[in-house]
Coordinates of C-alpha atoms and ligand atoms in Angstrom, one line a residue:
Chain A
X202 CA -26.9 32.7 -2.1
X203 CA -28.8 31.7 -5.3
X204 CA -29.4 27.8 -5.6
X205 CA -27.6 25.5 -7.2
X206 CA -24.4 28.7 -7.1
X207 CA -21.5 28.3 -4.4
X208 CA -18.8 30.7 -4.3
X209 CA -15.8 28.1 -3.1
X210 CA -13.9 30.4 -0.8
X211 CA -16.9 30.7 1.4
X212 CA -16.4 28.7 4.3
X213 CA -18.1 25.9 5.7
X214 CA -18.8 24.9 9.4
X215 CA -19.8 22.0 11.1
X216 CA -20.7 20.8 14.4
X217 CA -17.9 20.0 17.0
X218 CA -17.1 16.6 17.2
X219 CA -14.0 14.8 18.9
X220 CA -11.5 13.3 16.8
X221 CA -9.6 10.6 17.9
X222 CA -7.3 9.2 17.9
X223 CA -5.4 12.3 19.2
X224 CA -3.1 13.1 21.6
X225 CA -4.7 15.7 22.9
X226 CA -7.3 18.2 22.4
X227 CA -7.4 21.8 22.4
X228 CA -11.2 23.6 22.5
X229 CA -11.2 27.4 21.7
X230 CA -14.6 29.3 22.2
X231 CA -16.3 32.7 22.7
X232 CA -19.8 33.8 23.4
X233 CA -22.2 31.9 22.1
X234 CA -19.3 29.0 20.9
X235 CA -19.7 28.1 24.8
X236 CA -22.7 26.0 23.6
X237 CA -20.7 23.9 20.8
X238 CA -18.6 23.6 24.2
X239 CA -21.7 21.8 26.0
X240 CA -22.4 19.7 23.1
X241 CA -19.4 18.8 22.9
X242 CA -19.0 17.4 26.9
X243 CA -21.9 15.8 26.0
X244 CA -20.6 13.3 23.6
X245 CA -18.3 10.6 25.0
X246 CA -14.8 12.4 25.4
X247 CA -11.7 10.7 24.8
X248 CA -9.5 10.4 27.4
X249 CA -6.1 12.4 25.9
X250 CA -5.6 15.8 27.8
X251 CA -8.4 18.4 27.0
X252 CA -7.9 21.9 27.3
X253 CA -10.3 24.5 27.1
X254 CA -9.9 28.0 26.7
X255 CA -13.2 30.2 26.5
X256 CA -13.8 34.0 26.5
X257 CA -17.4 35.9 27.4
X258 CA -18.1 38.2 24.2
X259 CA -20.0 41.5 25.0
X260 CA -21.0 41.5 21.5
X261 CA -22.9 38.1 22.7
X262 CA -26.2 37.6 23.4
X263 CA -25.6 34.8 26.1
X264 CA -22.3 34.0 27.7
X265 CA -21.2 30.3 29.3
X266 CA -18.4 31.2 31.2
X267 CA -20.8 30.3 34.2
X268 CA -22.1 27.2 33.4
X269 CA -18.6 25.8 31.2
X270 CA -17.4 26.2 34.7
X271 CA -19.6 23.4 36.6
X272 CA -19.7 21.4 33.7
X273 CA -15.9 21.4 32.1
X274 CA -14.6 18.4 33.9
X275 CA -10.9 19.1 32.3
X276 CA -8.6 22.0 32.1
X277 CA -10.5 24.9 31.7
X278 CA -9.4 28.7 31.6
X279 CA -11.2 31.4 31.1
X280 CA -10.1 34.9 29.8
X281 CA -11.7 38.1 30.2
X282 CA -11.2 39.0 26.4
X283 CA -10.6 38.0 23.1
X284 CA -7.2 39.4 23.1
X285 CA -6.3 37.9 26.5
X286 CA -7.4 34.5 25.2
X287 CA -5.6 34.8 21.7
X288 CA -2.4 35.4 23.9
X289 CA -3.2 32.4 26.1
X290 CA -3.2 30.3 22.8
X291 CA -1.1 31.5 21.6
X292 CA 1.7 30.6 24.6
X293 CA -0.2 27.0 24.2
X294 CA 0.3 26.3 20.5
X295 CA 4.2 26.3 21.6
X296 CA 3.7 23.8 23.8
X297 CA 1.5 21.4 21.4
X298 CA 2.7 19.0 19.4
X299 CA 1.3 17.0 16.3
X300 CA -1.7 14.9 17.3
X301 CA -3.2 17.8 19.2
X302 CA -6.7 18.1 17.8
X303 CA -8.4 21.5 17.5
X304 CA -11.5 22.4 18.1
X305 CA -12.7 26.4 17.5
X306 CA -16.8 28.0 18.1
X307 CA -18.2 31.3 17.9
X308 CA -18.9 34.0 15.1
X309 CA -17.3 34.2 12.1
X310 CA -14.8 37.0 13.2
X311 CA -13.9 35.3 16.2
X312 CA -13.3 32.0 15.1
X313 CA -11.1 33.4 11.7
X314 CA -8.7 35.4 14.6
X315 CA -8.7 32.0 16.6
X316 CA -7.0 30.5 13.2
X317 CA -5.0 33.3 12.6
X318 CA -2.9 32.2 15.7
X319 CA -3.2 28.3 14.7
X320 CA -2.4 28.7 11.1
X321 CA 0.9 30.3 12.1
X322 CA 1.4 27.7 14.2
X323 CA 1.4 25.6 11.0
X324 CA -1.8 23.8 11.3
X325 CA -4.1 23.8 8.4
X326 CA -7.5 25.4 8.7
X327 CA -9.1 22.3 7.2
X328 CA -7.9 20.2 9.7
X329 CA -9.4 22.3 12.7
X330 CA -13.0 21.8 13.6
X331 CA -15.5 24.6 13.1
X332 CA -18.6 25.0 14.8
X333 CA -20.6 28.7 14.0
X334 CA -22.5 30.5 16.9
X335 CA -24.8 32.7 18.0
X336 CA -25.2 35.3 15.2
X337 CA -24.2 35.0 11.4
X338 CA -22.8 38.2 11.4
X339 CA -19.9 38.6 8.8
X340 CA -16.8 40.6 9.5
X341 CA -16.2 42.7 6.3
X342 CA -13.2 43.9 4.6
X343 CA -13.3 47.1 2.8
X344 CA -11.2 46.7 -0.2
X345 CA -11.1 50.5 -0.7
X346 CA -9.3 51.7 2.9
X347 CA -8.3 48.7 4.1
X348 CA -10.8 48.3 7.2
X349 CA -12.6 45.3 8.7
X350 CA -15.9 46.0 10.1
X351 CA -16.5 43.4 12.5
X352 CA -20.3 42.1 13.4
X353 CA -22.0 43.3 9.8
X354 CA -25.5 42.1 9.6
X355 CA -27.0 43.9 6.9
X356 CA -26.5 43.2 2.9
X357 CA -25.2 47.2 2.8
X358 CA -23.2 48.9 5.7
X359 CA -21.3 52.0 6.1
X360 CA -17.5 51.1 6.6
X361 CA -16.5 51.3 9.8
X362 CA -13.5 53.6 8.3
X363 CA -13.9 55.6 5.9
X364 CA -17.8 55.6 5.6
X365 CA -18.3 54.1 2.2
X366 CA -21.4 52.2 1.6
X367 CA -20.0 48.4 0.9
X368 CA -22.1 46.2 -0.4
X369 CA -21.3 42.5 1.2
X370 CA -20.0 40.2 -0.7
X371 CA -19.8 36.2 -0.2
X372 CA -16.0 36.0 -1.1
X373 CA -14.3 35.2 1.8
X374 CA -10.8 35.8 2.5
X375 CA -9.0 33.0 4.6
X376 CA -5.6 35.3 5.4
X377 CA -7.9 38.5 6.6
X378 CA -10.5 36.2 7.8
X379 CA -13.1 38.4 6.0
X380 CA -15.7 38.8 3.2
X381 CA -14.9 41.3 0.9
X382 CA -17.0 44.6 0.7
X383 CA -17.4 46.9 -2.3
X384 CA -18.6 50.1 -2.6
X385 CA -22.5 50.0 -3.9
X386 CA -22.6 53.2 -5.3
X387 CA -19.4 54.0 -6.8
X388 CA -21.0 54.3 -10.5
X389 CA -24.3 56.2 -9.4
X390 CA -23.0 58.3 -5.8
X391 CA -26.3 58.3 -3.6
X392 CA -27.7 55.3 -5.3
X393 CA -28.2 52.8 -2.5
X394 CA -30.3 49.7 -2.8
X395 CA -32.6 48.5 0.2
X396 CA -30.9 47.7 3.2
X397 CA -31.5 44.6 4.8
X398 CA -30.9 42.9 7.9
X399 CA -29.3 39.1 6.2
X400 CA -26.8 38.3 8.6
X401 CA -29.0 38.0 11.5
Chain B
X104 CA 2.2 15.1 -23.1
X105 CA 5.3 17.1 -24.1
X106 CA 8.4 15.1 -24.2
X107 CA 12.1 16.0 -23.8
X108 CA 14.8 14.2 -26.3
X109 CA 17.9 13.2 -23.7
X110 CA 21.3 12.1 -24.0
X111 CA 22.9 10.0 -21.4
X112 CA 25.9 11.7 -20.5
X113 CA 27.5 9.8 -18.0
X114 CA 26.7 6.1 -16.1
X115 CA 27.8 5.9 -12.7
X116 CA 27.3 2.1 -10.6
X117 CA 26.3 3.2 -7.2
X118 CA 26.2 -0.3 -5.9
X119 CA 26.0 -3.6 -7.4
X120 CA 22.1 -3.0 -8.3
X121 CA 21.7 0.5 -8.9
X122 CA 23.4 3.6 -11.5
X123 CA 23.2 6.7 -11.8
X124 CA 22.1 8.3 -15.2
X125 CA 23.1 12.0 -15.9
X126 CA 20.8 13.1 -19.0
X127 CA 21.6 16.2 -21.0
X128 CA 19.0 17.7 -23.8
X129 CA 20.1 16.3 -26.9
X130 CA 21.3 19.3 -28.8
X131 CA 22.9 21.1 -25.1
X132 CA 19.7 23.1 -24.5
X133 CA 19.0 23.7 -21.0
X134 CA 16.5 21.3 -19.4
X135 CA 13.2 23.1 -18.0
X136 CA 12.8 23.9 -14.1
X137 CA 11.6 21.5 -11.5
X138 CA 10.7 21.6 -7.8
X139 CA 12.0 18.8 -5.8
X140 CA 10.6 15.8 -5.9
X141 CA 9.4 16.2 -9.4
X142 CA 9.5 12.8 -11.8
X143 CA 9.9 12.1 -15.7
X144 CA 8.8 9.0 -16.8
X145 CA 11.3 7.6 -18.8
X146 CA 10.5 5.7 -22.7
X147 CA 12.2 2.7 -23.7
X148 CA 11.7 1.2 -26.9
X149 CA 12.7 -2.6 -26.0
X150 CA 12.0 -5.0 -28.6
X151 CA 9.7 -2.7 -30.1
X152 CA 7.3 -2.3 -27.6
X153 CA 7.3 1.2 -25.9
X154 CA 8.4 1.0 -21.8
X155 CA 7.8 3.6 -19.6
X156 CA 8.6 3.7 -16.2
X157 CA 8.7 6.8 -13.9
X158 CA 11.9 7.8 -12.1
X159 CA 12.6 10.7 -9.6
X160 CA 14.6 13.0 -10.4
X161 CA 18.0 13.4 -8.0
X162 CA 19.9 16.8 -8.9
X163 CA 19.5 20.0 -7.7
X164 CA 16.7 21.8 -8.9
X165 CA 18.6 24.8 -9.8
X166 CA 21.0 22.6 -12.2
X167 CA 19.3 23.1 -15.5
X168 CA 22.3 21.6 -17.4
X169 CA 21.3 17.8 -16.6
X170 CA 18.6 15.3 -15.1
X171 CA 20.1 12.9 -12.8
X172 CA 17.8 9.6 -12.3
X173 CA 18.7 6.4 -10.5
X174 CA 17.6 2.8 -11.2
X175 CA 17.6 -0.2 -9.1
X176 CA 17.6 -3.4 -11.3
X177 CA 14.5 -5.1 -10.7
X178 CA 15.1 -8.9 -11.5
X179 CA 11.4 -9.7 -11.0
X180 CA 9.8 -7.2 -13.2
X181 CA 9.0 -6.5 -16.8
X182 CA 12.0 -5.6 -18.1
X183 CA 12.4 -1.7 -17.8
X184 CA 14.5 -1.3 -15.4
X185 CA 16.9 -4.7 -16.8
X186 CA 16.5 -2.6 -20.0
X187 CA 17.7 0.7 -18.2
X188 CA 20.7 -1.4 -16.5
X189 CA 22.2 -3.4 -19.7
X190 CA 20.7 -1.2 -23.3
X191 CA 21.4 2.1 -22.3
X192 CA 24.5 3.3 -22.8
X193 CA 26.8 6.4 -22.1
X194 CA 25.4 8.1 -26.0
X195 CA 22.2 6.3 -25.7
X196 CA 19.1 8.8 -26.4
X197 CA 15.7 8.3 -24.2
X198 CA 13.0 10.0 -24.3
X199 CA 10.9 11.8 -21.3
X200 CA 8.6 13.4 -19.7
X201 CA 8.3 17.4 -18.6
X202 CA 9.0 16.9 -15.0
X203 CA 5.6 16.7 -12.6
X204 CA 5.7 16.9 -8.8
X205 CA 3.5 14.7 -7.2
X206 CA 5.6 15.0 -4.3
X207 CA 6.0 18.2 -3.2
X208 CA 7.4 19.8 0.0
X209 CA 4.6 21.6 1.8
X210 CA 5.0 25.5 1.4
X211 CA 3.3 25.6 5.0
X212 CA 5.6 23.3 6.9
X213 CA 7.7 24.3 9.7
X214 CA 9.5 21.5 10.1
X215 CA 10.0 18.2 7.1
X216 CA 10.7 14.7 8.2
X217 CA 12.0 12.6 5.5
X218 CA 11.8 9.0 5.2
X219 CA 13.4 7.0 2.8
X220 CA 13.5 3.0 2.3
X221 CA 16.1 1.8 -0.5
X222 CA 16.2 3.3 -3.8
X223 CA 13.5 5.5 -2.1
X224 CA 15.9 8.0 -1.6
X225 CA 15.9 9.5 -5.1
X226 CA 13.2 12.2 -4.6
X227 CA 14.8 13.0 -1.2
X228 CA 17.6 14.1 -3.2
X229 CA 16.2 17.2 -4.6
X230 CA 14.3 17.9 -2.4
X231 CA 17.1 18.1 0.5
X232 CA 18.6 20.9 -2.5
X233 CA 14.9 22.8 -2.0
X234 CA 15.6 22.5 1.9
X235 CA 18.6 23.5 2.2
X236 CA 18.3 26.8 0.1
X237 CA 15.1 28.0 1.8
X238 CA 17.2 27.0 5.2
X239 CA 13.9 24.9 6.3
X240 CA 14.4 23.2 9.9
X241 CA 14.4 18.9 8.9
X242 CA 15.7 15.4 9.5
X243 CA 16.8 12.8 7.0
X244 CA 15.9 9.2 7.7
X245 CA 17.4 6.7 5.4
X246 CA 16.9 3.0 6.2
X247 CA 18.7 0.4 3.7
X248 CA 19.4 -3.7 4.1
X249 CA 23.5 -3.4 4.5
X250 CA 26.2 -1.2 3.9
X251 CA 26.8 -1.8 0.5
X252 CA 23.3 -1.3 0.0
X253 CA 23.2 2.7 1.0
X254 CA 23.4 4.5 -2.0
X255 CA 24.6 8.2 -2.3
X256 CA 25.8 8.0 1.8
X257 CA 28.8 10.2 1.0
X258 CA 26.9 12.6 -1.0
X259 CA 23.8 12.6 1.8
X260 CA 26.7 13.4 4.4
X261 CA 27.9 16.2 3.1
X262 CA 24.4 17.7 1.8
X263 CA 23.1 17.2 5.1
X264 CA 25.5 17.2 8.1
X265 CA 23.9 16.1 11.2
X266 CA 20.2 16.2 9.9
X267 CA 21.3 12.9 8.4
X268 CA 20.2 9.5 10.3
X269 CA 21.4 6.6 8.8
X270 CA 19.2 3.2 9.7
X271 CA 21.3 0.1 8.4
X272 CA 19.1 -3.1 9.1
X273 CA 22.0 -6.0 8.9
X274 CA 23.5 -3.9 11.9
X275 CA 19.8 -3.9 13.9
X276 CA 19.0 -0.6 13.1
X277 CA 15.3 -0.2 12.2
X278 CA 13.1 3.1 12.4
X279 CA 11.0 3.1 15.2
X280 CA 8.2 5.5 13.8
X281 CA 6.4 5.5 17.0
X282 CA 9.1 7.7 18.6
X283 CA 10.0 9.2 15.4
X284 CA 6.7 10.5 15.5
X285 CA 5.7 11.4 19.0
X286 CA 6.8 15.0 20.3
X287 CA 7.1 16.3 16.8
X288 CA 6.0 20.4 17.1
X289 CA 3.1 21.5 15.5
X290 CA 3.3 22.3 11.5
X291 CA 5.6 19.0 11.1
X292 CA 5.1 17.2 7.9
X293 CA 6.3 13.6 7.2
X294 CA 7.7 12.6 3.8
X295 CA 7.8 8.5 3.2
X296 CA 9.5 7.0 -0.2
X297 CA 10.2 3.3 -0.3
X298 CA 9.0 0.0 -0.1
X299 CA 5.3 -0.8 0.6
X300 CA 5.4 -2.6 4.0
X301 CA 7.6 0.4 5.1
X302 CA 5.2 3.2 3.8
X303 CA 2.1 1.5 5.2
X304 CA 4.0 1.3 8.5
X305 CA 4.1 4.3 8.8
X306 CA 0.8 5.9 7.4
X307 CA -0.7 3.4 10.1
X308 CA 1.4 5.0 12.8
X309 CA 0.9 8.6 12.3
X310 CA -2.8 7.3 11.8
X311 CA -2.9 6.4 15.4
X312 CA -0.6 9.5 17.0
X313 CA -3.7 11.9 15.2
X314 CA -1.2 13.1 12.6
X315 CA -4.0 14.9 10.2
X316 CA -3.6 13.5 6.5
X317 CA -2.5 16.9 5.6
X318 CA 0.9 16.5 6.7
X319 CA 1.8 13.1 5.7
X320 CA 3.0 12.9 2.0
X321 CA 4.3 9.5 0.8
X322 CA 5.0 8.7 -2.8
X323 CA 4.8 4.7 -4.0
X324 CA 5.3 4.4 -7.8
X325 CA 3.8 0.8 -8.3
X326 CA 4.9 -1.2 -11.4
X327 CA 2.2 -2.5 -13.2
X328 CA 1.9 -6.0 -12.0
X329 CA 1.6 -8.9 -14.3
X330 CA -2.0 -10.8 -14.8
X331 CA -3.8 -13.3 -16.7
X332 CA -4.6 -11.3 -20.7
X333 CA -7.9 -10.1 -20.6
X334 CA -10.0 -7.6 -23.8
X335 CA -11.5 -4.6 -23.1
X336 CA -13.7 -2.1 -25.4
X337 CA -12.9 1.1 -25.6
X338 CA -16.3 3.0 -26.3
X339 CA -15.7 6.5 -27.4
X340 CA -12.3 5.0 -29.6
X341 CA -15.2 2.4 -30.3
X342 CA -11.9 -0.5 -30.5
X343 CA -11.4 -4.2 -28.4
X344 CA -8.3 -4.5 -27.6
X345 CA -6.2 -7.3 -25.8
X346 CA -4.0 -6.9 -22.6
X347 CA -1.3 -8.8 -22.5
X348 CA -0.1 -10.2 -18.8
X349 CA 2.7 -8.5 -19.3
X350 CA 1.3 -5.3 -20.1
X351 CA -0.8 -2.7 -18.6
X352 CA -4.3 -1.0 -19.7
X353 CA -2.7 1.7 -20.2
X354 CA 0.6 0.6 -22.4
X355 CA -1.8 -1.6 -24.4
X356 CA -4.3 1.5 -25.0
X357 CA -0.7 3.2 -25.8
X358 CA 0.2 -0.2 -28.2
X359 CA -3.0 0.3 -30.0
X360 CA -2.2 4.1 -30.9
X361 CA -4.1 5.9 -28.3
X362 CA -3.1 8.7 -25.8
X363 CA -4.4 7.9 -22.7
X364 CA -3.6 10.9 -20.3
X365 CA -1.3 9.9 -17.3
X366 CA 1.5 11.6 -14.8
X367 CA 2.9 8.7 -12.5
X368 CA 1.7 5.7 -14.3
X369 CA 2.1 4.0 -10.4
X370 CA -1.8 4.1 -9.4
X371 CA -1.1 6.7 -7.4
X372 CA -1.8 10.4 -8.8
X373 CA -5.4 9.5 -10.2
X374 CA -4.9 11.4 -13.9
X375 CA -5.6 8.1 -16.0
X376 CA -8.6 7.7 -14.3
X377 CA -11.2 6.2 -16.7
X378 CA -15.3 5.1 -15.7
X379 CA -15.9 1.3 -16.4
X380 CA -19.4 1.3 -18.4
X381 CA -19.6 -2.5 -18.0
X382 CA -17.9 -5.3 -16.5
X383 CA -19.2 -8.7 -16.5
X384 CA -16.7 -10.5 -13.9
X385 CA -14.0 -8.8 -11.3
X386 CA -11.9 -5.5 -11.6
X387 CA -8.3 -5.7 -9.6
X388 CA -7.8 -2.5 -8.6
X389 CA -4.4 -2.2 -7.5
X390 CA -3.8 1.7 -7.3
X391 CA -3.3 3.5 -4.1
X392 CA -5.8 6.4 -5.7
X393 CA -9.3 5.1 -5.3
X394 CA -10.7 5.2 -2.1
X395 CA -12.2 1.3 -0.9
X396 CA -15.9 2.5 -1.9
X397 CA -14.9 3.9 -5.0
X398 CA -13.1 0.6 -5.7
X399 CA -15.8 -1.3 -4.7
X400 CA -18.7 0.4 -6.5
X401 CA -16.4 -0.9 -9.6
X402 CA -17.5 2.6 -11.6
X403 CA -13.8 3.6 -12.2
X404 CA -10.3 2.0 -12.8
X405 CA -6.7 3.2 -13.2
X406 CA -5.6 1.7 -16.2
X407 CA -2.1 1.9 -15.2
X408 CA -1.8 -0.4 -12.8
X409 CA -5.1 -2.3 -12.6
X410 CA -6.7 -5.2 -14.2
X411 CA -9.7 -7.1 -14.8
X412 CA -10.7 -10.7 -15.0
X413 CA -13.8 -11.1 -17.2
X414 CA -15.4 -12.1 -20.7
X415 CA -16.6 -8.3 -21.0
X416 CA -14.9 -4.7 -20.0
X417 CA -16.3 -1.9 -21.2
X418 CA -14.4 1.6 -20.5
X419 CA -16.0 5.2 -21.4
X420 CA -12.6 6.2 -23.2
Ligands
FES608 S1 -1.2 7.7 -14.2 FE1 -1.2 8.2 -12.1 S2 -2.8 6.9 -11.3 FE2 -2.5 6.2 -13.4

């Protein structure tokens, strides 16, 4: 990012924080999010009906399901994948009703899927908490076949797809719940700038 | 601001305190498009001092032939809507406003509660047209003093079956917002239109049941209230001018040949926002815009609605 610039579709997070009043609450992690999860037990919970629903990531580099266990005093499920959790929510989000606060953590890719399922749900992505984990990896969308690369840390990858070099891009979109990626060398084949590890 | 020349076509008396007005384009042109809940704001030349009030506009969006407004008579106020009641007549012309929608429907809702207090059911009206044609899933509330005081109950009916709940107070029938609110699904959003007390009800209690702000919508056209006179500079127009107790900042900017920029001229859409350079005593900021610390840090006013009591006001305008 250069100073003093902002692209506006790139996202902001924040740490987790409970918002009351509420009816109830609804805390969505993976991976590393378990730790927002922690922090968040730490703080003095209100005492509407928490749920929380919380996936290891074997792209993480620690996992909580252990220690949420012990330390979750409220509902808590765990689900042995992403896909197994974004089902779970989404048989939940029926079942809500307005007043249920959101809470989501984890890396970009995860937490975007997470509000896939609560956007159709009709809640607004502004009004769910965010709180970023673990890695900034960026999942990327290649706007020449289509493709999201999930977990891109470097400033120039190879699509996952169709091999192009895509050069990362800080426009995010909020539907595929990636940043876009262009081709680097489209003009010049062959001409690739220094690759860099920036999305450590 | 790009105005419309109107003829009123047709008066209708809806009950002893309101009418309907049915406004064509003067030479028979179609009228442009709005979405529902969309206003004009409405000119009135009374005595030689320009009026202008806002007023929702009723009919079906898809009807470009006419506008259809509605007016309560408002004894206690400055004239405009006494004016709209006894001057204009079926051949009278008016001038408005392009229709602007500070009250939309929201495109993401799954589900649209609509609550309506009095005369407060005008931008219902086309928005229940909207709802009907996109077959959207909502409920109707419409709470009015007594029987004779429910306008366009027939026409509700038939628009909207069985979505329609009628709340008459002289019978004991008041909108408990508590259970109108609790239990709603996800992706609900709450539209309010009426009196004060009744809109602040209910932004409290959807406050309480965690109802984000994003899905409550409530429109609350204020009319400029009356005051003491007071001057103001203008510093760019480099002019003092007087405003009368009668009069907003804004009609006597208008009065004095400015054009001020506005859309609801009822302190509640923030266009005529304008930063106060100086003020030597109190500002009365009586706009629903301004957040409390932005009224209190006394850097900005809505001329529209608000006032000031002082020796010296100096605006950046
Ligand atoms: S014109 Fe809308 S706040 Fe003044």
């Amino acid at each position: 990012m250069q100073r003093g610039y902002w692209i506006r579709s790139k996202p902001l997070y924040d740490s987790l924080v409970w918002q009351t009043p509420a009816v109830a609450h609804l805390v969505i992690a993976g991976g590393e999010g378990g730790i927002a999860v922690l922090k968040l037990f730490q703080q003095m919970y209100p005492k509407d009906p928490i749920q929380v629903l919380y996936t290891d990531l074997a792209t993480a580099n620690k996992n909580y399901s252990d220690i949420l266990q012990q330390i979750v005093p409220e509902e808590l499920e765990l689900c042995d994948s992403e896909e197994s959790l974004l089902n779970n929510l989404e048989q939940r989000l029926k079942d809500c009703t307005m007043g249920t606060h959101f809470y989501v953590a984890g890396s970009e890719a995860f937490m975007w899927h997470v509000l896939q399922k609560t956007r159709a749900a009709g809640v607004q992505d502004v009004d769910v908490q965010k709180e970023l984990c673990g890695t900034l990896a960026r999942p990327v969308y290649c706007v020449h076949c289509k493709t999201i690369t999930r977990d891109v840390h470097h400033n120039v990858f190879p699509c996952s797809n169709c091999g192009r070099h895509l050069f990362v891009r800080d426009h995010f979109s909020r539907r595929l719940g990636a940043y876009m990626g262009v081709m680097v060398d489209a003009e010049e084949p062959g001409n690739i700038p220094q690759i860099e590890e920036v999305y450590p | 601001m790009s105005i419309l020349n109107v003829r009123v076509a047709e008066i209708e008396q809806v009950t002893d305190v309101v009418k309907h007005f049915t406004l064509v384009e003067e030479n028979g042109r179609p009228l442009p498009r709005f979405s529902g809940g969309s206003h004009v704001v409405v000119s009135m030349n009374i005595n030689g001092r320009i009026h202008r009030n806002p007023y929702s506009l009723m009919g079906s969006p898809e009807n470009t032939d006419s506008y259809h407004i509605s007016v309560r008579r408002q004894e206690k106020s400055r004239g405009g809507s006494v004016f709209m009641h006894d001057g204009v007549k079926v051949g009278s012309e008016l001038q408005i406003t392009y229709p602007v929608n500070l009250f939309s429907l929201s495109k993401l809702g799954k589900k649209h509660i609509l609550v309506a207090g009095g005369i407060g059911i005008t931008p219902f009206m086309s928005q229940i047209a909207d709802l009907n044609r996109l077959g959207d899933d909502y409920e109707m509330h419409y709470a009015f003093r007594s029987a004779e005081h429910g306008a366009f109950v027939e026409q509700l009916k038939q628009m909207c079956g069985d979505r329609l709940h009628l709340h008459i107070e002289s019978e004991g029938q008041r909108i408990n917002f508590q259970n109108l609110l609790s239990n709603q699904p996800l992706g609900t959003h709450i539209y309010v239109c009426g009196p004060e007390p009744m809109v602040n009800a209910l932004l409290l209690t959807a406050k309480d049941l965690g109802w984000p702000k994003t899905h409550v919508h409530s429109e609350q056209f204020l009319a400029p209230p009356i005051g003491e006179s007071f001057m103001v500079q203008l510093a760019k127009s480099n002019m003092e001018i007087e405003v009368p107790g009668d009069m907003s900042m804004l009609e006597a900017m208008e009065e004095a040949g400015l054009e001020p920029d506005f859309l609801c001229r009822g302190g509640a859409c923030g266009r005529c926002e304008v930063e106060v350079l100086e003020c030597d005593g109190a500002l009365m900021h009586n706009d629903h815009y301004l957040s409390d610390a932005e009224k209190a840090s006394g850097n900005k006013i809505m001329p529209c609605v608000s006032r000031a009591r002082c020796q010296k006001l100096l605006l950046n305008i």
